[in-house]
Coordinates of C-alpha atoms in Angstrom, one line a residue:
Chain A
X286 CA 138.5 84.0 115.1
X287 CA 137.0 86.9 114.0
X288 CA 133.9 87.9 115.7
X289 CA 131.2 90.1 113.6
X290 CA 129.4 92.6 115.7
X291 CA 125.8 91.0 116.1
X292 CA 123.0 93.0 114.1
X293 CA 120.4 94.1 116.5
X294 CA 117.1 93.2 115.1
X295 CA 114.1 96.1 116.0
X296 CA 111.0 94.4 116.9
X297 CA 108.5 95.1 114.9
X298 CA 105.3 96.3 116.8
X299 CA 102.2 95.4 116.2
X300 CA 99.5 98.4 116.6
X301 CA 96.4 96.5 115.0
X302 CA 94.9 95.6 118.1
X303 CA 93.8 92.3 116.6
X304 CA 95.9 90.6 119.6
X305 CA 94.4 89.4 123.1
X306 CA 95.5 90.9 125.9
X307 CA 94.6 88.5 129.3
X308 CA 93.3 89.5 132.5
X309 CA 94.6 86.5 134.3
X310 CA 97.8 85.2 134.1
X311 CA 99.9 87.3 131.8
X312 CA 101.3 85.6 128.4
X313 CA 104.2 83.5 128.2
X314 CA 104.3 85.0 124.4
X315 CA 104.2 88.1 125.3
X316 CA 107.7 89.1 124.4
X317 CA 107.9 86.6 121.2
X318 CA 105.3 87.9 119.6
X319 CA 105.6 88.4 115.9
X320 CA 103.4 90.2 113.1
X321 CA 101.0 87.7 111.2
X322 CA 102.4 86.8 107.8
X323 CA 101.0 89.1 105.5
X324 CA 100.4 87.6 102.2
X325 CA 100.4 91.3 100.6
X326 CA 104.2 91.7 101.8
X327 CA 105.4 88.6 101.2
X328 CA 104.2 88.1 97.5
X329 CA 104.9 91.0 96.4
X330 CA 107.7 93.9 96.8
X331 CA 105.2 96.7 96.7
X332 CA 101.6 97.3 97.3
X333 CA 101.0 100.0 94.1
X334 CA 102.9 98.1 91.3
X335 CA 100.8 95.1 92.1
X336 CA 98.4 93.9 89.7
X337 CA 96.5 90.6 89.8
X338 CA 95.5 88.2 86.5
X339 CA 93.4 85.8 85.6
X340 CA 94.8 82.9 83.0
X341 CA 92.3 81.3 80.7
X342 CA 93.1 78.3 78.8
X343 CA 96.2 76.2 78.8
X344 CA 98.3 78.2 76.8
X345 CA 100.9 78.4 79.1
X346 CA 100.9 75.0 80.8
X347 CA 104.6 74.8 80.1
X348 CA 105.3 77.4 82.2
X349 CA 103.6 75.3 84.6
X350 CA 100.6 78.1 84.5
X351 CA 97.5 76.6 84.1
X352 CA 93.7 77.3 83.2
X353 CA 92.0 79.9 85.8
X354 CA 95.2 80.1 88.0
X355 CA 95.9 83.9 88.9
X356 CA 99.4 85.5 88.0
X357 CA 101.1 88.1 90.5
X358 CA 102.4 90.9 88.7
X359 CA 104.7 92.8 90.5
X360 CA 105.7 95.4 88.0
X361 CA 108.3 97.2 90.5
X362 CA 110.4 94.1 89.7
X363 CA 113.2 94.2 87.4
X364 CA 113.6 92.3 84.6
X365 CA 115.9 89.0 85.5
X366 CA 117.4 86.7 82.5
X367 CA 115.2 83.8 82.7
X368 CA 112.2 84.6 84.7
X369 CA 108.7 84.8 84.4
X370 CA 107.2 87.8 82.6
X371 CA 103.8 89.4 81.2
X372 CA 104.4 90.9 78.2
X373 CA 102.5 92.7 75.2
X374 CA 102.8 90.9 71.7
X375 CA 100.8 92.0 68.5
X376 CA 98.8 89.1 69.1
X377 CA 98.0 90.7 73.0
X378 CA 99.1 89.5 76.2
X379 CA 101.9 86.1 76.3
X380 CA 103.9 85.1 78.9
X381 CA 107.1 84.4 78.1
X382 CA 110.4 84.4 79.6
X383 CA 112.8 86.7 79.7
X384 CA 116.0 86.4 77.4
X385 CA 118.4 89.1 76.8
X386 CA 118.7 88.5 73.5
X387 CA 114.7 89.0 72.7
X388 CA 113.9 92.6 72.7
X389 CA 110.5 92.2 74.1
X390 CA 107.9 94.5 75.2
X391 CA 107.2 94.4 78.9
X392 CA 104.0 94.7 80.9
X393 CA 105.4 93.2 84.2
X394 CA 107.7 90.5 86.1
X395 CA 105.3 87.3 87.5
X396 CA 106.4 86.9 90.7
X397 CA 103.7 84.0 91.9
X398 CA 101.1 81.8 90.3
X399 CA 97.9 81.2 92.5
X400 CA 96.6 77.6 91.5
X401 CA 93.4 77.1 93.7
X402 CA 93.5 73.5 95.3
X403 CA 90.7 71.0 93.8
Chain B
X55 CA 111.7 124.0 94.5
X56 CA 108.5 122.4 94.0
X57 CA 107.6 119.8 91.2
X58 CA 103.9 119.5 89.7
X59 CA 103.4 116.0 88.8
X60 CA 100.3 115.2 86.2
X61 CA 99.5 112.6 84.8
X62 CA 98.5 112.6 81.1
X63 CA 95.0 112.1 79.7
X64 CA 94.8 110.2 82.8
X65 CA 91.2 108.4 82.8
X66 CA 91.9 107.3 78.9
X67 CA 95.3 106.3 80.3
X68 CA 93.7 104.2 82.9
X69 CA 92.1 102.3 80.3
X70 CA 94.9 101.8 78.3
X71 CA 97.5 99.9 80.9
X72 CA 94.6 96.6 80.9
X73 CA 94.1 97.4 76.8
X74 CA 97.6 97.6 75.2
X75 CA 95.8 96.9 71.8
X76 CA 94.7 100.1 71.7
X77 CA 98.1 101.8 72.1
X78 CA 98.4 104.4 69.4
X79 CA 94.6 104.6 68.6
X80 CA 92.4 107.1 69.6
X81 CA 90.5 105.9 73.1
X82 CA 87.5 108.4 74.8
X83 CA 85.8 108.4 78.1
X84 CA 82.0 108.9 78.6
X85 CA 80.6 111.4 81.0
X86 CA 78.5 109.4 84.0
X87 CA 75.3 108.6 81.9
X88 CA 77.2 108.3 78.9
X89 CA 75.8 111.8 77.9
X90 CA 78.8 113.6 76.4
X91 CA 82.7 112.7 76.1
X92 CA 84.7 114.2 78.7
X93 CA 88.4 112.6 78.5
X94 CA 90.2 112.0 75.2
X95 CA 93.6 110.5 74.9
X96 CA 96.5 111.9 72.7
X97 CA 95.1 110.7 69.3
X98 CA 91.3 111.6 70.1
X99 CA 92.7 115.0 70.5
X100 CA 94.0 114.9 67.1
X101 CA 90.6 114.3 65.8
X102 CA 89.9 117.8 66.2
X103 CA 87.1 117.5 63.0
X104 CA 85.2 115.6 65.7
X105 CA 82.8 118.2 68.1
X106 CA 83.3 116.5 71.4
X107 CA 81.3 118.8 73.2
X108 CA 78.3 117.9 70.9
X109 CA 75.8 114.7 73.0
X110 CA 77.2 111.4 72.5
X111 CA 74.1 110.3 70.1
X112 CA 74.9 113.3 67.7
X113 CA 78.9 112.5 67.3
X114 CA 78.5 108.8 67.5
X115 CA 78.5 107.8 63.9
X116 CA 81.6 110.2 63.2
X117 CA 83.1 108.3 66.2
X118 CA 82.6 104.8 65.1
X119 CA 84.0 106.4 61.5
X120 CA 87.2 107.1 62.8
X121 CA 87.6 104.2 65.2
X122 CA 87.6 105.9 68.6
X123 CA 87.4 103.3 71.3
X124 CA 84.5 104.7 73.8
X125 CA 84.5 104.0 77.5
X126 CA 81.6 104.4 80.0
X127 CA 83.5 106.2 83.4
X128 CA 85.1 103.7 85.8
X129 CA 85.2 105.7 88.2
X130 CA 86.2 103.0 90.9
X131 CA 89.6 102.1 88.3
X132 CA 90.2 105.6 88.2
X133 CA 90.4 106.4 92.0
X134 CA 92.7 103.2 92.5
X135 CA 95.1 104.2 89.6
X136 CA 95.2 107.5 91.3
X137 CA 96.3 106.2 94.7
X138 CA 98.6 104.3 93.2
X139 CA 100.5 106.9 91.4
X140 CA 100.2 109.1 94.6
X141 CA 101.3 106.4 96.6
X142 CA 104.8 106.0 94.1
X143 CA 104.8 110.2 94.5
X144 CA 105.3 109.6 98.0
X145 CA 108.9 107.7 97.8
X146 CA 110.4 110.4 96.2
X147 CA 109.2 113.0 98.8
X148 CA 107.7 113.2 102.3
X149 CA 105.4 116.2 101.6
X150 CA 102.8 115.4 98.9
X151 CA 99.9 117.5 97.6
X152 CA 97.3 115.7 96.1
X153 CA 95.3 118.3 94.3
X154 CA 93.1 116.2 92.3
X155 CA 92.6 112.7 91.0
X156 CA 95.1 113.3 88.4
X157 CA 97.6 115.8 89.8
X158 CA 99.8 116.2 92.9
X159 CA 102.0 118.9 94.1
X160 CA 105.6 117.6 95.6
X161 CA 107.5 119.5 98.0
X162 CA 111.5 119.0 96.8
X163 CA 112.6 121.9 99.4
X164 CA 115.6 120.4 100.8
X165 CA 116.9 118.5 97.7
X166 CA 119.6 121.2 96.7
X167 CA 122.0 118.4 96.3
X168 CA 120.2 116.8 93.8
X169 CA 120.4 117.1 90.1
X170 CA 116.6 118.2 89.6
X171 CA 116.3 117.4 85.7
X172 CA 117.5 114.1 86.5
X173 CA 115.0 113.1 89.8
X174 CA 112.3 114.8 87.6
X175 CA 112.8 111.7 85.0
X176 CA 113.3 109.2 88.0
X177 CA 110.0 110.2 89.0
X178 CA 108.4 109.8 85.4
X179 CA 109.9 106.8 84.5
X180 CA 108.9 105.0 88.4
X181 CA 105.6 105.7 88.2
X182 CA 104.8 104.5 84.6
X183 CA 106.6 101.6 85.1
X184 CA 104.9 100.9 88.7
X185 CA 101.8 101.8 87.3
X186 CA 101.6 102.0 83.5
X187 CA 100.6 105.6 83.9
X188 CA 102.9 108.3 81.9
X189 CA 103.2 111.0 83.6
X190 CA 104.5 114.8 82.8
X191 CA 106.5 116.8 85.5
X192 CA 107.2 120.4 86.3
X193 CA 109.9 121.5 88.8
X194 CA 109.7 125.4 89.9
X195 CA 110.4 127.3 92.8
X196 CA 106.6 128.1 93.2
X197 CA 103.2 126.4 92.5
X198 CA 102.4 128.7 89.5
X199 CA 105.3 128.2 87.7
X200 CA 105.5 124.8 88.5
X201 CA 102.3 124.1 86.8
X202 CA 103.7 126.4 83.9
X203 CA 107.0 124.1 83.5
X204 CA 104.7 121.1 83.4
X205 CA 102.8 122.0 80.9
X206 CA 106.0 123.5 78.9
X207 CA 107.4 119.9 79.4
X208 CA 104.0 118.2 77.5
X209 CA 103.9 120.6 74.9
X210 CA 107.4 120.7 73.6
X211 CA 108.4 117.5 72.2
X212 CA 112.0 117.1 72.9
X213 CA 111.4 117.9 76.6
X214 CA 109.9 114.4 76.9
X215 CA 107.7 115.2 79.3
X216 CA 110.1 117.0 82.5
X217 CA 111.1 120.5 82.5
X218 CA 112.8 122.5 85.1
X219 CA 112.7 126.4 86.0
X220 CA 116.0 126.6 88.1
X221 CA 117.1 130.0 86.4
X222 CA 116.2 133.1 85.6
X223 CA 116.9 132.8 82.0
X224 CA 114.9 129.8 82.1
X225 CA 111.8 131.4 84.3
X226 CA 111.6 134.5 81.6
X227 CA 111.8 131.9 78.6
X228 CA 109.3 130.2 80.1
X229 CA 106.8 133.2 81.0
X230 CA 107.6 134.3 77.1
X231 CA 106.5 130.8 75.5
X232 CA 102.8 131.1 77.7
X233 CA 100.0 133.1 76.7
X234 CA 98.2 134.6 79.5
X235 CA 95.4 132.0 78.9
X236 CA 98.0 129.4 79.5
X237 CA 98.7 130.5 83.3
X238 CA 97.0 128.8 86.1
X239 CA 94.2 129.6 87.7
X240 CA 94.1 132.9 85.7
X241 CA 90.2 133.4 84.2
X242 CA 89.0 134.3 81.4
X243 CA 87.9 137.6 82.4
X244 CA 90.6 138.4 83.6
X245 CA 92.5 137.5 80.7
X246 CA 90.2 139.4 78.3
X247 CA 91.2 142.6 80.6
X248 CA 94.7 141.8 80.1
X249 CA 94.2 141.7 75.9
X250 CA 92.8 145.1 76.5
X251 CA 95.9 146.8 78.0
X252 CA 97.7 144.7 75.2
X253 CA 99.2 142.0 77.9
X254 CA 99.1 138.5 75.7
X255 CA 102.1 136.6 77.2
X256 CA 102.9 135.6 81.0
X257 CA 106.2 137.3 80.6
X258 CA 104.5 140.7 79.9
X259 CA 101.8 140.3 83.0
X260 CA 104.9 139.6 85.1
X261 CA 105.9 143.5 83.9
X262 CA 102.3 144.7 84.7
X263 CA 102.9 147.2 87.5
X264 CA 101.4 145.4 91.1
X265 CA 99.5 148.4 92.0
X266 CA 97.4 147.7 88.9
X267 CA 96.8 144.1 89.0
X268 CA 96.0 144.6 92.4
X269 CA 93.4 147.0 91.8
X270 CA 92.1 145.2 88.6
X271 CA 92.3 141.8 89.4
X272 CA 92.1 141.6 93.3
X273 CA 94.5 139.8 95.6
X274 CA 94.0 136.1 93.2
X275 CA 95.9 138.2 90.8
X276 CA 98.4 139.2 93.0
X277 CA 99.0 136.0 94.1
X278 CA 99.6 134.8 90.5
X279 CA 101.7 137.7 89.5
X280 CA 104.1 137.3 92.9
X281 CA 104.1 133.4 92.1
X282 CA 105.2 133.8 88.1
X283 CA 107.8 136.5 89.5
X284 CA 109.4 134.0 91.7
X285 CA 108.1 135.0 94.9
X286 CA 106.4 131.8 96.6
X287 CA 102.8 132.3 97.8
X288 CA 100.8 129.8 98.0
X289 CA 101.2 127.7 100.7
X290 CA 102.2 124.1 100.5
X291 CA 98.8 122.1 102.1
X292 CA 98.7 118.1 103.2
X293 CA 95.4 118.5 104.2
X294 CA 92.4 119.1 102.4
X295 CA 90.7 122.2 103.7
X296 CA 87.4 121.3 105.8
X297 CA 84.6 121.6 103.2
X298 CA 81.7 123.9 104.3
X299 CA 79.2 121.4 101.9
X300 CA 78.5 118.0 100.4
X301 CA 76.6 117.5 97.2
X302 CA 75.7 115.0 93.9
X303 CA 73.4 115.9 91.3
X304 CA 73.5 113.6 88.5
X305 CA 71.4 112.7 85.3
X306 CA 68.8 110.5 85.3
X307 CA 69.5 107.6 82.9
X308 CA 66.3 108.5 81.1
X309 CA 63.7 111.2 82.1
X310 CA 61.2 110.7 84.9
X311 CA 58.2 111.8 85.8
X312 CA 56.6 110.2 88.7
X313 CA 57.4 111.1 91.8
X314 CA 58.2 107.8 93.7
X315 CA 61.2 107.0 90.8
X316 CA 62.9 110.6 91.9
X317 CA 62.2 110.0 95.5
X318 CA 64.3 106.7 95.0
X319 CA 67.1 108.2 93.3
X320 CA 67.1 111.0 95.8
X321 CA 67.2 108.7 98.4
X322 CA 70.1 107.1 96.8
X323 CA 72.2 110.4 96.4
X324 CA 71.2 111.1 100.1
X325 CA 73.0 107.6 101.0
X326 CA 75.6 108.5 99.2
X327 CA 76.5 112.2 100.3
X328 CA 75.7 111.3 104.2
X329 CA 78.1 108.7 104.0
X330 CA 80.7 111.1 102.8
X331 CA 79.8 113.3 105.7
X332 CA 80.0 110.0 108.1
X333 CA 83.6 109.7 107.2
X334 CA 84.4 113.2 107.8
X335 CA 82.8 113.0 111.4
X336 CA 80.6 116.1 110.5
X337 CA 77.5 116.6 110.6
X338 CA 75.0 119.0 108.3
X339 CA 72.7 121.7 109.3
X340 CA 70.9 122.0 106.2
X341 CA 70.0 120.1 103.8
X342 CA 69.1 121.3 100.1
X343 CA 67.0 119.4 97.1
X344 CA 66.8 121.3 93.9
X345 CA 64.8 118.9 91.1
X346 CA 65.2 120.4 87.1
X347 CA 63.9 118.9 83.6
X348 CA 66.1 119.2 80.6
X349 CA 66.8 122.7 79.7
X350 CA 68.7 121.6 76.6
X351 CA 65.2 120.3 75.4
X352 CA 63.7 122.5 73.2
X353 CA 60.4 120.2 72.9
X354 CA 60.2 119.5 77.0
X355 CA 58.4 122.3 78.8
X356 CA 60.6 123.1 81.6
X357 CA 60.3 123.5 85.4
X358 CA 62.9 123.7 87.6
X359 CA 62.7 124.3 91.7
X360 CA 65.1 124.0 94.8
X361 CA 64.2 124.5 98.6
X362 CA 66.6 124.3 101.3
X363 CA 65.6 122.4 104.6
X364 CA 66.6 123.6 108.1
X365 CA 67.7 121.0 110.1
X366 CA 66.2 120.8 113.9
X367 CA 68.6 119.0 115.0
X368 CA 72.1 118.9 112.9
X369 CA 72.7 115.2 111.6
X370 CA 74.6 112.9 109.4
X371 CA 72.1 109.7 109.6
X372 CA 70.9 108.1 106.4
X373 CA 67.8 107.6 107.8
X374 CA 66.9 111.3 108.9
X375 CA 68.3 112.9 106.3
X376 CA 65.9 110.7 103.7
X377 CA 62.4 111.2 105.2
X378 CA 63.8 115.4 105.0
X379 CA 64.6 115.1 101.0
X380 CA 61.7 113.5 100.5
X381 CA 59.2 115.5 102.6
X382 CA 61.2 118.7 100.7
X383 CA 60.7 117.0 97.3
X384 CA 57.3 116.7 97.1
X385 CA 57.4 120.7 98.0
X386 CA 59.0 121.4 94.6
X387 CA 57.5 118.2 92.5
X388 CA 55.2 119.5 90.1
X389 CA 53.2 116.5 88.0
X390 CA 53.2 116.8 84.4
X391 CA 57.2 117.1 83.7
X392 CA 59.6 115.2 82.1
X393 CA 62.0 115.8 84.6
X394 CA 65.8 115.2 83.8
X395 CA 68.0 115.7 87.2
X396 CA 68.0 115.6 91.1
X397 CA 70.6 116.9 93.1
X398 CA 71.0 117.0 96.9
X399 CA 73.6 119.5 98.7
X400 CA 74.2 118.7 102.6
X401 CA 75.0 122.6 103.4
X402 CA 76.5 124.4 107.3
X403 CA 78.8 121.3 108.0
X404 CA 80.1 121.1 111.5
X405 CA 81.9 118.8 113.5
X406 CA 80.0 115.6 115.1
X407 CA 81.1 116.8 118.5
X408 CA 79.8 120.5 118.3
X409 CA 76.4 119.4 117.5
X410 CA 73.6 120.8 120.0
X411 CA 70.3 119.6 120.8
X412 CA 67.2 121.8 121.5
X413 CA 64.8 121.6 124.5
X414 CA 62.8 119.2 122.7
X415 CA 65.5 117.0 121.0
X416 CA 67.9 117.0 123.3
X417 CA 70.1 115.1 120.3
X418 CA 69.3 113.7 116.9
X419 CA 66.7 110.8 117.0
X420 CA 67.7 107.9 114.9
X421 CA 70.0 104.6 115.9
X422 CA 73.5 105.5 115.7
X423 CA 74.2 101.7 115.9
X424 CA 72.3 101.0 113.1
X425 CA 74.2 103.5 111.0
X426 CA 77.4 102.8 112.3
X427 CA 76.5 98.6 111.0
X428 CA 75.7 100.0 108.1
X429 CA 79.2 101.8 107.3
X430 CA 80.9 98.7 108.4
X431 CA 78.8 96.3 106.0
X432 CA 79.6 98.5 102.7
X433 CA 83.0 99.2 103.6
X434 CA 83.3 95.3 103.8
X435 CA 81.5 94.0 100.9
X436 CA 81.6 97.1 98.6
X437 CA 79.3 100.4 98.2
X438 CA 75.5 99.6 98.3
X439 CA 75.6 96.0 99.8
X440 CA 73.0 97.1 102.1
X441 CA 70.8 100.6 101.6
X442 CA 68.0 102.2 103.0
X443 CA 65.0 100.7 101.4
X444 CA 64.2 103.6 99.7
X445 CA 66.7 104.0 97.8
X446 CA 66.0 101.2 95.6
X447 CA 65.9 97.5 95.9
X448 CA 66.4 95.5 93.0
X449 CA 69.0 97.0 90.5
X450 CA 66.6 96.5 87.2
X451 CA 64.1 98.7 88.7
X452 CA 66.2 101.3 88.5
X453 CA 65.3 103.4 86.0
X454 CA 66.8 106.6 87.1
X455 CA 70.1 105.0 87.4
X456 CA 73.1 106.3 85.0
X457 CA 73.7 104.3 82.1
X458 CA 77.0 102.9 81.9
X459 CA 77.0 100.8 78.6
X460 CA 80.7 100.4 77.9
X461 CA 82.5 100.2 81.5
X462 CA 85.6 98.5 81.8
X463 CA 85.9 95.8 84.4
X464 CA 87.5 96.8 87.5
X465 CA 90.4 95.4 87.4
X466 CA 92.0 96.1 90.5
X467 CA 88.9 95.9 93.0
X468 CA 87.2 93.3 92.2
X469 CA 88.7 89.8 92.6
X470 CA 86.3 88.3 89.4
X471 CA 86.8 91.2 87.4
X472 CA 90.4 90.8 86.6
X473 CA 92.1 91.3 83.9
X474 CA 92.0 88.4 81.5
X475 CA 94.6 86.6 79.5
X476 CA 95.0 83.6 77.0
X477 CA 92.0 82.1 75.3
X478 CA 89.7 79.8 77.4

């Protein structure tokens, strides 16, 4: 059997300060702790090609995008056959998907839909 | 090598990446107080039948005429758009020099292995696609001539926008296609010298010999003629260097002339600038008020006055620094005047930790807790959530503040200001 050499994972350390520290007993946690999930990192693959959008109407409800929901934009994203995008039409803003054979003109890739709970 | 990174007609541009249906049509940006225009895109530009520098209300009919799109400043868009773009710079390089909103310095020392023309137009093309933001770049050994290839690569078309000096031949093509007007940081006096000893392109002040320049034109011109000749000399800076004062001055939105409306928007700026001083962890020694009415009035008799304010005690609270202005106002308020602008300067900054009391104030009076809650609260909830109550309370009653008819939303700082799509 072949064995692959195990890929050390760095912890990553948390500097925010926004953590207890105890004056008692220590933490059992203390050396399992993990960063918060940031929302920020995880929806998006970089902070400055982010934009946020606000949908109005049910144009879209196809798409599954619905009135008031906000679209992601993540315009570092590439443009994948079949996904989600924003794009620029004479008519102004659509969402449409991408298809390679439709030149289109791109503003940026969706990457989430926000749909507030009611 | 260093590349000079601009970005082009950048506040019109800023408006442009939420309004793609004005792409190709001619888009402006309003001064604060929607006095005068002070940004034009590409095809604004063209309009050159159009006198921009005339007052808004003159120009406004030929504006409307030819369809110009007019926008109020957003300042708040503007200074996010900018830190992204600066932020993408910062990939590409780890030394960036942001010189202004709209321009940044990169430090490509150490990239010999790379194929500069090339990174140039991978720097372009990330940035406007990260940011909708085009972009023009300039790569040169030194800052002058960096800021020379970047303009060479807007103004000739089939550069598209990147342009390298990495050879001679290139450097003395380059000094040959700019006027002297054209080079950096090179004024108009001195120019006008230049015309006089019959010097009209770069390429022939580069020839000018250095004892002259430096005896005609001081060491700045020194600098500038070492820098187009190759010879790297001004230094590379991360930092911004510690400013020695803080100051606003801005318009009235319409002309005042009771005291208590200035006093408020005095108050305001004074909120403002200490603020600014707060965040530098300085404190000011002096404070000065200057108070003018509209010398481009010709029916408006004028006055105008300043007085400067010696601080007892060197401070950066709010609180202090308001019941100064306004006892220093009323010093150089004269009744009877339509008066136009205020404008407050916070002058002899120093660090927060060198500050010395006297035998009577041993330190500043005033409750650093309060001001430090104060900081906190507007950082939180945005500028002016809470403000000293001179300064203004409820935003219809002030009439001194700048008129911003057509501002576009902010977009990217505001969560119910977002750009808008569909119909709803």
């Amino acid at each position: 059997m072949k064995t692959e050499p195990q890929k050390v994972k760095r912890a990553v350390t948390d500097y925010s300060g926004n953590r207890s520290v105890q004056t008692g007993f220590p933490s059992p946690a203390t050396h399992y702790r993990e960063p918060m999930i940031d929302l920020n990192k995880e929806l998006s693959s970089s902070r400055d090609a982010t934009f946020f959008v606000r949908v109005k109407g049910d144009s879209w409800k196809s798409h599954n995008i619905l009135d008031k929901d906000v679209l992601i934009i993540d315009r570092a994203q590439m443009p994948k056959e079949g996904k989600l995008a924003l794009v620029i039409t004479e008519e102004g803003f659509d969402v449409q998907r991408i298809n390679a054979s439709k030149p289109i003109e791109l503003w940026g890739m969706i990457s989430y839909i926000i749909h507030k709970a009611v | 090598m260093i590349a000079m990174v601009d970005c082009n007609s950048f506040y019109a541009s800023c408006e442009q990446v939420f309004r793609p249906d004005l792409k190709g049509r001619p888009v402006a940006v309003l001064s604060n107080n929607d006095g005068c225009i002070i940004a034009k895109n590409k095809e604004a530009k063209a309009l050159t039948h159009i006198p921009y520098r005339d007052p808004l209300f003159k120009i406004k009919g030929l504006l409307a005429q030819n369809d110009v799109t007019l926008f109020s400043s957003n300042y708040t868009l503007y200074g996010d758009m900018s830190d992204r773009v600066m932020n993408v710079l910062r990939e590409f390089s780890p030394a960036v020099e942001v010189y202004s909103i709209d321009e940044s310095f990169v430090d490509l020392s150490g990239m010999t292995h790379l194929d500069l023309n090339a990174y140039g137009h991978k720097i372009k093309n990330t940035i406007v696609q990260h940011t909708g933001i085009p972009v023009g770049v300039g790569i040169a050994p030194t800052k002058v001539l960096a800021k020379l290839a970047n303009r060479i690569s807007k103004k000739v078309a089939h550069l598209d926008h990147v342009y390298v000096i990495d050879t001679e031949e290139r450097r003395i093509e380059a000094l040959n296609w700019a006027e002297t007007k054209d080079i950096w940081g090179l004024g108009k006096k001195h120019v006008e010298r230049l015309a006089h000893i019959g010097v009209f392109t770069a390429y022939a002040f580069t020839e000018v010999p250095l004892a002259w320049v430096r005896k005609e034109m001081t060491v700045v011109g020194e600098r500038l003629w070492r820098e187009l000749n190759g010879e790297s000399c001004i230094p590379f800076e991360t930092l911004p260097r510690k400013k020695k004062a803080i100051g606003t001055a801005k318009s009235f939105g319409k002309k005042l002339d009771n005291l208590p409306q200035i006093e408020e928007a005095c108050a305001y700026y004074i909120s403002e600038v200490s603020e600014v001083l707060r965040s530098q962890k300085c404190c000011c020694t002096q404070l000065r008020v200057y108070l003018t009415t509209n010398y481009h009035s010709t029916n408006d008799v004028q006055h105008a006055d300043k007085t400067i304010v010696t601080l007892s005690v060197p401070t950066n609270d709010t609180f202090i620094l308001i019941v100064e202005a306004k006892k220093a106002l009323k010093r150089i308020y004269k009744p009877g005047f339509k008066y136009k602008k205020v404008g407050v300067d916070l002058l002899g900054l120093i660090p927060e930790e060198q500050v010395q009391g006297n035998l009577f104030m041993p330190e500043a009076t005033g409750d650093k807790r309060l001001i430090k809650a104060f900081d906190a609260i507007n950082n939180r909830y945005g500028k002016s959530t809470v403000s000293a109550g001179l300064s203004g309370t409820s935003k219809s009653n002030k009439e001194w503040e700048l008129i911003k008819e057509e501002r576009s939303p902010r977009y990217t700082t505001q969560w119910d200001s977002l750009l808008e799509i569909g119909k709803g």
